[in-house]
Amino acid sequence: MRGAIEQIGSATIVRVRKLLYALGFMVDVFKQTFRFTTSRRVGTHVLTMQILFTGVEALSVVATISLSLGAVIVIQGLSLLPQFGQGQLIFDILIIVITRELGPLLTAVIVTARSGTAISTELGNMVISHEIEAYTVTGINPIRHIVVPRFIGVTLSTLLLNLYFNLFGLLGSFVVTQFVNPIPLREYLSGLLASLSLTDVVSSVVKSIVFGAIIALVATFHGLQVERATTEIPVAAIRSVSHGIILLIIANAIITLIYYI
Amino acid sequence: MEPDDRSDEPENTTDPHRGYGDRGYGDRGYDAEDLLAALGDAAEDRAGETEPPACRLVEISLTVNGDEILQDVKLDIPAHACTVIMGPSGSGKSTLLKTAAGLLVPDTGYVEILGTNPNHATDRELERLRARNGFVFQDDALWQNLSLLQNLTLPVRYHRHDLASDSVTERINGLVGELGAPRRLELRPANVSAGERKIISFVRAIVGDPELLFLDEPTTSVDGEHADLMIRKLRELKERNVTLVAVTHNARIASQLADYVVVLKAGRILRFGSLHEISRSNEPEVGRILTDVLSETATYDGDILELLDPETNTYLT
Amino acid sequence: MKLRYRFANQVVGVFVILAVALTVALIVLMGANQRWFKKNYYYHSHFTTASDLSAGMPITFRGFTIGKVTAVTLQEDNNVDVEFYIQEEFIDKANEDSLIQLVTNPLGGGQIIFHQGRMPTDPPPEGTVIPTYDSKQGLRLREENRTIVLRSSDPIAQALGQIDPILQNVDRVLVNLAVLTEDLNAALRGEASGPVAGMLSGAEGAVAELEQTVVRVNQVIDDTTAQINSLLGEVTEITSNIEETTAALRDPTGLVTMLLDPKGSFATLLDDDNVLFDQIVGIIADLELSIQSLQESIADVEKFTEYLNTTQPQLTGILEEGRQTLDASQDVIESLRNNPLLRGGIPEAQEQPSTFESIRDEEF
């Protein structure tokens, strides 16, 4: 009995310590991000490459998914809604699904799967090959030089990808509408714009920024958690995906809740 | 001795406790004829006059995953000299070196590098301190995502804004030429051999003109010819009063460069003293360790300890 | 090295700029579409019940949405306060003596109709109460004819709306009858199976329905005529008004003199600060308004007459056809009744054995 209590106690202490450590890491990243943006000392090359890898190269995946998602919503919606005489609701559904919910979340999941794992693996490898130590000993803050460009790059890319997701999703639905029930672009746009509120846009943007930050923080954190064995690297990558997705869904629920309160 | 008190001290303050005067390690010179004299009382006097240690480790212990890697290590690494850390594999040499360089944070005790405790320094102080240090890793630890040239320029660019990029390039080319490093510096580290990477990582450590250079097996995977170039460069650095701290199994480095030797066994300092003192030590354990360590690289089949003694070592000269 | 990596900066630049530009464009379009930069003028109205009222309900004026309900709240005195706004571009339609009216249709989804005051004045100050159509104040405004009330669907539109389904109805009945008589004839020739009695009752039902329809058509036409008469009455009234005014204007001792100086003193005429002029202008404006509304009424009547004229032949044609069919069916029914064979019901038709045999049967 006493053993169990002790176990629970020590497990809790370990958990809390880990959590505090992670929070400390987050604070440090934020601090260094601020310094990164205020001083121009560190080259922006890493940042550019990160946006290229995370943003530009994921564009085709994002476009494909969002185009087909938009198409599916229109097909399903147009087969069901006019039966109740609520055809106009298709725009609201498009906006809720694409702009408010799935756009940010799906792009974040895509980014986690592509770049979260890549970053964890890369940083894990850097730890193993002492590259991180090499930065430290050279006096280059690894958080600022390694983590911050990835943090900014991933956050920015997630935001931009979400914008493209919305664009393609809403465009895709228009293209499909042309086959099912042709309406002029002008009418489609005005219907869409009438249903789209600034809150939707802000909510979507806030979500994708938060999601991008979560992905980057989780991925870099787990990457740097690697200590000495190469076998730790895949573990770090898996953790960064699973923790990342759990945190994304929780964050999504919280933000949605905040907007509906 | 509170760590906090220490860290607040200005770097130049003379410390009454500094130095292991009683062990008489005043010997900084390399010349053989000075060695005997150095062992004398005069050396102790000189020790009293010298600057504070380049690096001071105070009651360090370090545990990793339950293994005590370092236990109660007290060590003052003298400035402007070369200290070689020796010990059997797994004795904690690399850990000691990294702790001394402030890369590993000890569980107890503290480290002062050039008078600064890295764990209590502000970011800016730490940055300035790092700019005065160099570190050669056992593996090359080159940044894989940068070209060799970028690997070399990044530290300089980061710390020395005053240097024009022309003079940086010139400096790098000079060093690279001196050490026989690959000329195609636009390649990524993965595209050159391990030995070349090691040379580049050595250049990276010294390109910023460090005052204190840590070397973890600098000559592994480097062929003899290039190792000689490297040793020549290290001697030149030593002559320019750069403090060297090296972990090595290479008898040539030990005998040609070492002023002091630390003998480490199972995370404890077994012996610390001048090269002369250590090489003539009649403690059987020290002798055995040194024989074991040095025999890994030496092919000389005489008395292995003679290798370390510049007086008798004709092989090296 | 891939092109993409060599031009990493350019690629990323395009990627970022395109996204930002599209977002900015979207927000600008949204702003334009949703009138972010236009002012809304807020007013209140009081209703007795909130049923059929909801926030977001459009306020319409002559079919255009000019504003929206923003809030419906129950107040301490149990009045229902409705806050609504009128868009900047329509605010000049609002003036004193304006009214709002809640109109619901049975399909759900009501709207609030805005009735403009007759006098062109500045818009009422923001936050004031605009009376509702059914309130005392609204009633008074209507009685005093200070508000231009356009009914949501005017009588003519109503009448037209009523006639259309009736015509369709008549058409349907005629088709049914035609089918029936054909069937009956077929039955009499012994070509059809099934009870003739059932058909007969069907025919009778159809005839009854047609008769009813004809009655309804007549009723509608009567109604419409009454409405037209009332309209014409209005026209006459307006015309007589105008005549009166014109006469008064012509008469130097009549209305004008009274307007000029009720007390009969010419002194006021001389230093009147344009009072006289303003009054005359007011009268002329009134006249103009009357003439306008007269023109509208006449136009409405004309429209209706035109419609009647165009549809009359069709209508009479249909009715005529109906009558003919009725006659024909009556004849049929008559003859059926007189047929002794059919008295007391029609026996089930004898099932004739099929005389058709397959070619194969014959050959083998």
PDB file of C-alpha atoms in Angstrom, chain A residues 6-225:
ATOM      1  CA  GLU A   6       5.058   6.280  -3.035  1.00  0.00           C
ATOM      2  CA  GLN A   7       4.945   5.180  -6.644  1.00  0.00           C
ATOM      3  CA  ILE A   8       2.064   7.486  -7.431  1.00  0.00           C
ATOM      4  CA  GLY A   9       3.814  10.299  -5.623  1.00  0.00           C
ATOM      5  CA  SER A  10       7.106   9.888  -7.414  1.00  0.00           C
ATOM      6  CA  ALA A  11       5.367   9.405 -10.772  1.00  0.00           C
ATOM      7  CA  THR A  12       3.470  12.645 -10.186  1.00  0.00           C
ATOM      8  CA  ILE A  13       6.644  14.463  -9.277  1.00  0.00           C
ATOM      9  CA  VAL A  14       8.338  13.174 -12.438  1.00  0.00           C
ATOM     10  CA  ARG A  15       5.337  14.235 -14.528  1.00  0.00           C
ATOM     11  CA  VAL A  16       5.173  17.682 -12.993  1.00  0.00           C
ATOM     12  CA  ARG A  17       8.899  18.105 -13.435  1.00  0.00           C
ATOM     13  CA  LYS A  18       8.636  17.115 -17.092  1.00  0.00           C
ATOM     14  CA  LEU A  19       5.737  19.473 -17.599  1.00  0.00           C
ATOM     15  CA  LEU A  20       7.621  22.322 -15.960  1.00  0.00           C
ATOM     16  CA  TYR A  21      10.624  21.506 -18.104  1.00  0.00           C
ATOM     17  CA  ALA A  22       8.473  21.597 -21.235  1.00  0.00           C
ATOM     18  CA  LEU A  23       6.915  24.889 -20.140  1.00  0.00           C
ATOM     19  CA  GLY A  24      10.377  26.279 -19.503  1.00  0.00           C
ATOM     20  CA  PHE A  25      11.362  25.208 -22.987  1.00  0.00           C
ATOM     21  CA  MET A  26       8.287  26.927 -24.414  1.00  0.00           C
ATOM     22  CA  VAL A  27       9.032  30.157 -22.558  1.00  0.00           C
ATOM     23  CA  ASP A  28      12.631  30.019 -23.744  1.00  0.00           C
ATOM     24  CA  VAL A  29      11.499  29.529 -27.342  1.00  0.00           C
ATOM     25  CA  PHE A  30       9.140  32.496 -27.084  1.00  0.00           C
ATOM     26  CA  LYS A  31      11.874  34.625 -25.576  1.00  0.00           C
ATOM     27  CA  GLN A  32      14.353  33.664 -28.246  1.00  0.00           C
ATOM     28  CA  THR A  33      11.740  34.153 -30.954  1.00  0.00           C
ATOM     29  CA  PHE A  34      11.324  37.692 -29.776  1.00  0.00           C
ATOM     30  CA  ARG A  35      15.089  38.191 -29.898  1.00  0.00           C
ATOM     31  CA  PHE A  36      15.263  36.524 -33.289  1.00  0.00           C
ATOM     32  CA  THR A  37      12.759  38.929 -34.721  1.00  0.00           C
ATOM     33  CA  THR A  38      14.346  41.953 -33.108  1.00  0.00           C
ATOM     34  CA  SER A  39      17.956  41.233 -34.041  1.00  0.00           C
ATOM     35  CA  ARG A  40      19.103  40.362 -37.507  1.00  0.00           C
ATOM     36  CA  ARG A  41      22.164  38.471 -36.404  1.00  0.00           C
ATOM     37  CA  VAL A  42      21.042  34.977 -37.308  1.00  0.00           C
ATOM     38  CA  GLY A  43      20.620  34.394 -40.999  1.00  0.00           C
ATOM     39  CA  THR A  44      17.096  33.916 -42.260  1.00  0.00           C
ATOM     40  CA  HIS A  45      18.252  31.111 -44.511  1.00  0.00           C
ATOM     41  CA  VAL A  46      17.085  28.362 -42.159  1.00  0.00           C
ATOM     42  CA  LEU A  47      13.727  30.083 -41.913  1.00  0.00           C
ATOM     43  CA  THR A  48      13.379  30.294 -45.689  1.00  0.00           C
ATOM     44  CA  MET A  49      14.244  26.637 -46.099  1.00  0.00           C
ATOM     45  CA  GLN A  50      11.822  25.667 -43.355  1.00  0.00           C
ATOM     46  CA  ILE A  51       8.977  27.496 -45.093  1.00  0.00           C
ATOM     47  CA  LEU A  52      10.013  25.854 -48.339  1.00  0.00           C
ATOM     48  CA  PHE A  53       9.925  22.369 -46.823  1.00  0.00           C
ATOM     49  CA  THR A  54       6.923  22.785 -44.590  1.00  0.00           C
ATOM     50  CA  GLY A  55       4.853  25.188 -46.614  1.00  0.00           C
ATOM     51  CA  VAL A  56       5.596  25.099 -50.322  1.00  0.00           C
ATOM     52  CA  GLU A  57       6.242  21.375 -50.541  1.00  0.00           C
ATOM     53  CA  ALA A  58       3.048  20.517 -48.672  1.00  0.00           C
ATOM     54  CA  LEU A  59       0.982  22.712 -50.953  1.00  0.00           C
ATOM     55  CA  SER A  60       0.091  19.947 -53.400  1.00  0.00           C
ATOM     56  CA  VAL A  61      -1.132  17.657 -50.613  1.00  0.00           C
ATOM     57  CA  VAL A  62      -3.127  20.438 -49.028  1.00  0.00           C
ATOM     58  CA  ALA A  63      -4.597  21.493 -52.369  1.00  0.00           C
ATOM     59  CA  THR A  64      -5.655  17.962 -53.241  1.00  0.00           C
ATOM     60  CA  ILE A  65      -7.278  17.339 -49.891  1.00  0.00           C
ATOM     61  CA  SER A  66      -9.073  20.653 -49.716  1.00  0.00           C
ATOM     62  CA  LEU A  67     -10.302  20.538 -53.316  1.00  0.00           C
ATOM     63  CA  SER A  68     -11.843  17.137 -52.797  1.00  0.00           C
ATOM     64  CA  LEU A  69     -13.208  18.061 -49.390  1.00  0.00           C
ATOM     65  CA  GLY A  70     -14.903  21.138 -50.829  1.00  0.00           C
ATOM     66  CA  ALA A  71     -16.308  19.021 -53.647  1.00  0.00           C
ATOM     67  CA  VAL A  72     -17.658  16.391 -51.247  1.00  0.00           C
ATOM     68  CA  ILE A  73     -19.362  18.995 -49.072  1.00  0.00           C
ATOM     69  CA  VAL A  74     -21.056  20.546 -52.094  1.00  0.00           C
ATOM     70  CA  ILE A  75     -22.211  17.213 -53.496  1.00  0.00           C
ATOM     71  CA  GLN A  76     -23.559  16.000 -50.164  1.00  0.00           C
ATOM     72  CA  GLY A  77     -25.025  19.365 -49.302  1.00  0.00           C
ATOM     73  CA  LEU A  78     -26.743  19.897 -52.629  1.00  0.00           C
ATOM     74  CA  SER A  79     -28.267  16.437 -52.516  1.00  0.00           C
ATOM     75  CA  LEU A  80     -29.750  17.037 -49.086  1.00  0.00           C
ATOM     76  CA  LEU A  81     -30.312  20.703 -48.328  1.00  0.00           C
ATOM     77  CA  PRO A  82     -32.669  21.741 -51.161  1.00  0.00           C
ATOM     78  CA  GLN A  83     -35.103  19.096 -49.876  1.00  0.00           C
ATOM     79  CA  PHE A  84     -35.716  21.374 -46.932  1.00  0.00           C
ATOM     80  CA  GLY A  85     -35.511  24.480 -49.054  1.00  0.00           C
ATOM     81  CA  GLN A  86     -32.271  25.412 -47.269  1.00  0.00           C
ATOM     82  CA  GLY A  87     -29.951  25.483 -50.272  1.00  0.00           C
ATOM     83  CA  GLN A  88     -28.358  28.699 -49.021  1.00  0.00           C
ATOM     84  CA  LEU A  89     -27.045  26.838 -45.984  1.00  0.00           C
ATOM     85  CA  ILE A  90     -24.438  25.207 -48.205  1.00  0.00           C
ATOM     86  CA  PHE A  91     -22.289  28.310 -47.809  1.00  0.00           C
ATOM     87  CA  ASP A  92     -22.540  28.216 -44.043  1.00  0.00           C
ATOM     88  CA  ILE A  93     -21.641  24.553 -44.018  1.00  0.00           C
ATOM     89  CA  LEU A  94     -18.682  25.169 -46.325  1.00  0.00           C
ATOM     90  CA  ILE A  95     -17.443  27.926 -44.082  1.00  0.00           C
ATOM     91  CA  ILE A  96     -17.916  26.018 -40.852  1.00  0.00           C
ATOM     92  CA  VAL A  97     -16.251  22.897 -42.184  1.00  0.00           C
ATOM     93  CA  ILE A  98     -13.485  24.384 -44.292  1.00  0.00           C
ATOM     94  CA  THR A  99     -12.702  27.713 -42.717  1.00  0.00           C
ATOM     95  CA  ARG A 100     -13.472  27.163 -39.086  1.00  0.00           C
ATOM     96  CA  GLU A 101     -12.821  23.524 -38.357  1.00  0.00           C
ATOM     97  CA  LEU A 102     -11.205  21.201 -40.836  1.00  0.00           C
ATOM     98  CA  GLY A 103      -9.051  23.750 -42.644  1.00  0.00           C
ATOM     99  CA  PRO A 104      -6.857  24.587 -39.677  1.00  0.00           C
ATOM    100  CA  LEU A 105      -6.989  21.085 -38.208  1.00  0.00           C
ATOM    101  CA  LEU A 106      -6.289  19.153 -41.402  1.00  0.00           C
ATOM    102  CA  THR A 107      -3.430  21.413 -42.444  1.00  0.00           C
ATOM    103  CA  ALA A 108      -2.019  21.058 -38.949  1.00  0.00           C
ATOM    104  CA  VAL A 109      -2.270  17.282 -39.160  1.00  0.00           C
ATOM    105  CA  ILE A 110      -0.591  17.303 -42.567  1.00  0.00           C
ATOM    106  CA  VAL A 111       2.177  19.540 -41.241  1.00  0.00           C
ATOM    107  CA  THR A 112       2.610  17.320 -38.173  1.00  0.00           C
ATOM    108  CA  ALA A 113       2.898  14.232 -40.308  1.00  0.00           C
ATOM    109  CA  ARG A 114       5.341  15.784 -42.748  1.00  0.00           C
ATOM    110  CA  SER A 115       7.353  18.338 -40.835  1.00  0.00           C
ATOM    111  CA  GLY A 116       6.797  17.422 -37.194  1.00  0.00           C
ATOM    112  CA  THR A 117       8.414  14.047 -37.716  1.00  0.00           C
ATOM    113  CA  ALA A 118      11.093  15.527 -39.942  1.00  0.00           C
ATOM    114  CA  ILE A 119      12.040  18.126 -37.354  1.00  0.00           C
ATOM    115  CA  SER A 120      12.091  15.635 -34.495  1.00  0.00           C
ATOM    116  CA  THR A 121      14.252  13.266 -36.498  1.00  0.00           C
ATOM    117  CA  GLU A 122      16.552  16.018 -37.668  1.00  0.00           C
ATOM    118  CA  LEU A 123      17.055  17.488 -34.211  1.00  0.00           C
ATOM    119  CA  GLY A 124      17.453  14.007 -32.703  1.00  0.00           C
ATOM    120  CA  ASN A 125      20.179  13.292 -35.206  1.00  0.00           C
ATOM    121  CA  MET A 126      21.794  16.622 -34.451  1.00  0.00           C
ATOM    122  CA  VAL A 127      21.897  15.738 -30.771  1.00  0.00           C
ATOM    123  CA  ILE A 128      23.428  12.332 -31.483  1.00  0.00           C
ATOM    124  CA  SER A 129      26.103  13.767 -33.745  1.00  0.00           C
ATOM    125  CA  HIS A 130      26.862  16.482 -31.169  1.00  0.00           C
ATOM    126  CA  GLU A 131      25.811  19.228 -33.545  1.00  0.00           C
ATOM    127  CA  ILE A 132      23.706  20.825 -30.834  1.00  0.00           C
ATOM    128  CA  GLU A 133      26.645  20.749 -28.460  1.00  0.00           C
ATOM    129  CA  ALA A 134      28.757  22.229 -31.201  1.00  0.00           C
ATOM    130  CA  TYR A 135      26.352  25.165 -31.375  1.00  0.00           C
ATOM    131  CA  THR A 136      26.355  25.581 -27.607  1.00  0.00           C
ATOM    132  CA  VAL A 137      30.104  25.497 -27.321  1.00  0.00           C
ATOM    133  CA  THR A 138      30.511  27.921 -30.194  1.00  0.00           C
ATOM    134  CA  GLY A 139      28.327  30.318 -28.273  1.00  0.00           C
ATOM    135  CA  ILE A 140      25.431  30.041 -30.694  1.00  0.00           C
ATOM    136  CA  ASN A 141      22.263  29.519 -28.719  1.00  0.00           C
ATOM    137  CA  PRO A 142      20.766  26.352 -30.185  1.00  0.00           C
ATOM    138  CA  ILE A 143      17.269  27.446 -29.232  1.00  0.00           C
ATOM    139  CA  ARG A 144      17.667  30.648 -31.143  1.00  0.00           C
ATOM    140  CA  HIS A 145      19.575  29.207 -34.042  1.00  0.00           C
ATOM    141  CA  ILE A 146      17.928  25.802 -34.451  1.00  0.00           C
ATOM    142  CA  VAL A 147      14.550  25.894 -32.752  1.00  0.00           C
ATOM    143  CA  VAL A 148      13.380  29.430 -33.449  1.00  0.00           C
ATOM    144  CA  PRO A 149      13.670  29.378 -37.262  1.00  0.00           C
ATOM    145  CA  ARG A 150      11.810  26.075 -37.279  1.00  0.00           C
ATOM    146  CA  PHE A 151       9.251  27.429 -34.861  1.00  0.00           C
ATOM    147  CA  ILE A 152       8.612  30.524 -36.948  1.00  0.00           C
ATOM    148  CA  GLY A 153       8.814  28.602 -40.204  1.00  0.00           C
ATOM    149  CA  VAL A 154       6.345  25.924 -39.147  1.00  0.00           C
ATOM    150  CA  THR A 155       3.932  28.394 -37.585  1.00  0.00           C
ATOM    151  CA  LEU A 156       4.006  30.634 -40.634  1.00  0.00           C
ATOM    152  CA  SER A 157       3.725  27.708 -43.018  1.00  0.00           C
ATOM    153  CA  THR A 158       0.750  26.271 -41.159  1.00  0.00           C
ATOM    154  CA  LEU A 159      -0.962  29.628 -41.352  1.00  0.00           C
ATOM    155  CA  LEU A 160      -0.210  30.033 -45.046  1.00  0.00           C
ATOM    156  CA  LEU A 161      -1.208  26.467 -45.832  1.00  0.00           C
ATOM    157  CA  ASN A 162      -4.471  27.050 -44.038  1.00  0.00           C
ATOM    158  CA  LEU A 163      -5.095  30.094 -46.222  1.00  0.00           C
ATOM    159  CA  TYR A 164      -4.401  27.998 -49.302  1.00  0.00           C
ATOM    160  CA  PHE A 165      -6.566  25.205 -47.921  1.00  0.00           C
ATOM    161  CA  ASN A 166      -9.441  27.636 -47.655  1.00  0.00           C
ATOM    162  CA  LEU A 167      -8.803  29.014 -51.092  1.00  0.00           C
ATOM    163  CA  PHE A 168      -8.709  25.607 -52.742  1.00  0.00           C
ATOM    164  CA  GLY A 169     -11.562  24.246 -50.656  1.00  0.00           C
ATOM    165  CA  LEU A 170     -13.900  27.068 -51.534  1.00  0.00           C
ATOM    166  CA  LEU A 171     -12.689  27.094 -55.134  1.00  0.00           C
ATOM    167  CA  GLY A 172     -13.093  23.330 -55.412  1.00  0.00           C
ATOM    168  CA  SER A 173     -16.643  23.579 -54.226  1.00  0.00           C
ATOM    169  CA  PHE A 174     -17.307  26.223 -56.880  1.00  0.00           C
ATOM    170  CA  VAL A 175     -15.894  24.012 -59.636  1.00  0.00           C
ATOM    171  CA  VAL A 176     -18.082  21.103 -58.525  1.00  0.00           C
ATOM    172  CA  THR A 177     -21.109  23.349 -58.254  1.00  0.00           C
ATOM    173  CA  GLN A 178     -20.626  24.090 -61.939  1.00  0.00           C
ATOM    174  CA  PHE A 179     -21.260  20.441 -62.757  1.00  0.00           C
ATOM    175  CA  VAL A 180     -24.158  19.919 -60.384  1.00  0.00           C
ATOM    176  CA  ASN A 181     -25.988  23.189 -60.387  1.00  0.00           C
ATOM    177  CA  PRO A 182     -24.234  25.863 -62.435  1.00  0.00           C
ATOM    178  CA  ILE A 183     -24.328  29.301 -60.875  1.00  0.00           C
ATOM    179  CA  PRO A 184     -22.280  32.305 -61.952  1.00  0.00           C
ATOM    180  CA  LEU A 185     -19.064  32.977 -60.043  1.00  0.00           C
ATOM    181  CA  ARG A 186     -20.372  36.341 -58.970  1.00  0.00           C
ATOM    182  CA  GLU A 187     -23.421  34.846 -57.340  1.00  0.00           C
ATOM    183  CA  TYR A 188     -21.367  32.115 -55.722  1.00  0.00           C
ATOM    184  CA  LEU A 189     -18.900  34.645 -54.353  1.00  0.00           C
ATOM    185  CA  SER A 190     -21.559  36.950 -53.009  1.00  0.00           C
ATOM    186  CA  GLY A 191     -23.339  34.045 -51.320  1.00  0.00           C
ATOM    187  CA  LEU A 192     -20.070  32.919 -49.821  1.00  0.00           C
ATOM    188  CA  LEU A 193     -19.000  36.381 -48.757  1.00  0.00           C
ATOM    189  CA  ALA A 194     -22.358  37.037 -47.181  1.00  0.00           C
ATOM    190  CA  SER A 195     -21.995  33.922 -45.045  1.00  0.00           C
ATOM    191  CA  LEU A 196     -18.341  34.505 -44.226  1.00  0.00           C
ATOM    192  CA  SER A 197     -17.853  36.691 -41.187  1.00  0.00           C
ATOM    193  CA  LEU A 198     -14.707  38.299 -39.895  1.00  0.00           C
ATOM    194  CA  THR A 199     -15.007  36.062 -36.845  1.00  0.00           C
ATOM    195  CA  ASP A 200     -14.666  33.028 -39.106  1.00  0.00           C
ATOM    196  CA  VAL A 201     -11.524  34.409 -40.679  1.00  0.00           C
ATOM    197  CA  VAL A 202      -9.998  35.463 -37.366  1.00  0.00           C
ATOM    198  CA  SER A 203     -10.896  32.142 -35.763  1.00  0.00           C
ATOM    199  CA  SER A 204      -9.287  30.259 -38.621  1.00  0.00           C
ATOM    200  CA  VAL A 205      -6.141  32.375 -38.501  1.00  0.00           C
ATOM    201  CA  VAL A 206      -5.837  32.150 -34.719  1.00  0.00           C
ATOM    202  CA  LYS A 207      -6.293  28.401 -34.876  1.00  0.00           C
ATOM    203  CA  SER A 208      -3.655  27.839 -37.495  1.00  0.00           C
ATOM    204  CA  ILE A 209      -1.155  30.049 -35.664  1.00  0.00           C
ATOM    205  CA  VAL A 210      -1.739  28.189 -32.402  1.00  0.00           C
ATOM    206  CA  PHE A 211      -1.592  24.833 -34.187  1.00  0.00           C
ATOM    207  CA  GLY A 212       1.623  25.732 -35.980  1.00  0.00           C
ATOM    208  CA  ALA A 213       3.201  26.805 -32.699  1.00  0.00           C
ATOM    209  CA  ILE A 214       2.104  23.561 -31.037  1.00  0.00           C
ATOM    210  CA  ILE A 215       3.507  21.422 -33.845  1.00  0.00           C
ATOM    211  CA  ALA A 216       6.836  23.245 -33.836  1.00  0.00           C
ATOM    212  CA  LEU A 217       7.194  23.235 -30.052  1.00  0.00           C
ATOM    213  CA  VAL A 218       6.293  19.570 -29.686  1.00  0.00           C
ATOM    214  CA  ALA A 219       8.515  18.489 -32.570  1.00  0.00           C
ATOM    215  CA  THR A 220      11.578  20.453 -31.472  1.00  0.00           C
ATOM    216  CA  PHE A 221      11.058  19.495 -27.836  1.00  0.00           C
ATOM    217  CA  HIS A 222      10.957  15.775 -28.576  1.00  0.00           C
ATOM    218  CA  GLY A 223      13.825  16.074 -31.017  1.00  0.00           C
ATOM    219  CA  LEU A 224      15.999  17.663 -28.354  1.00  0.00           C
ATOM    220  CA  GLN A 225      14.899  15.076 -25.791  1.00  0.00           C
TER     221      GLN A 225
END
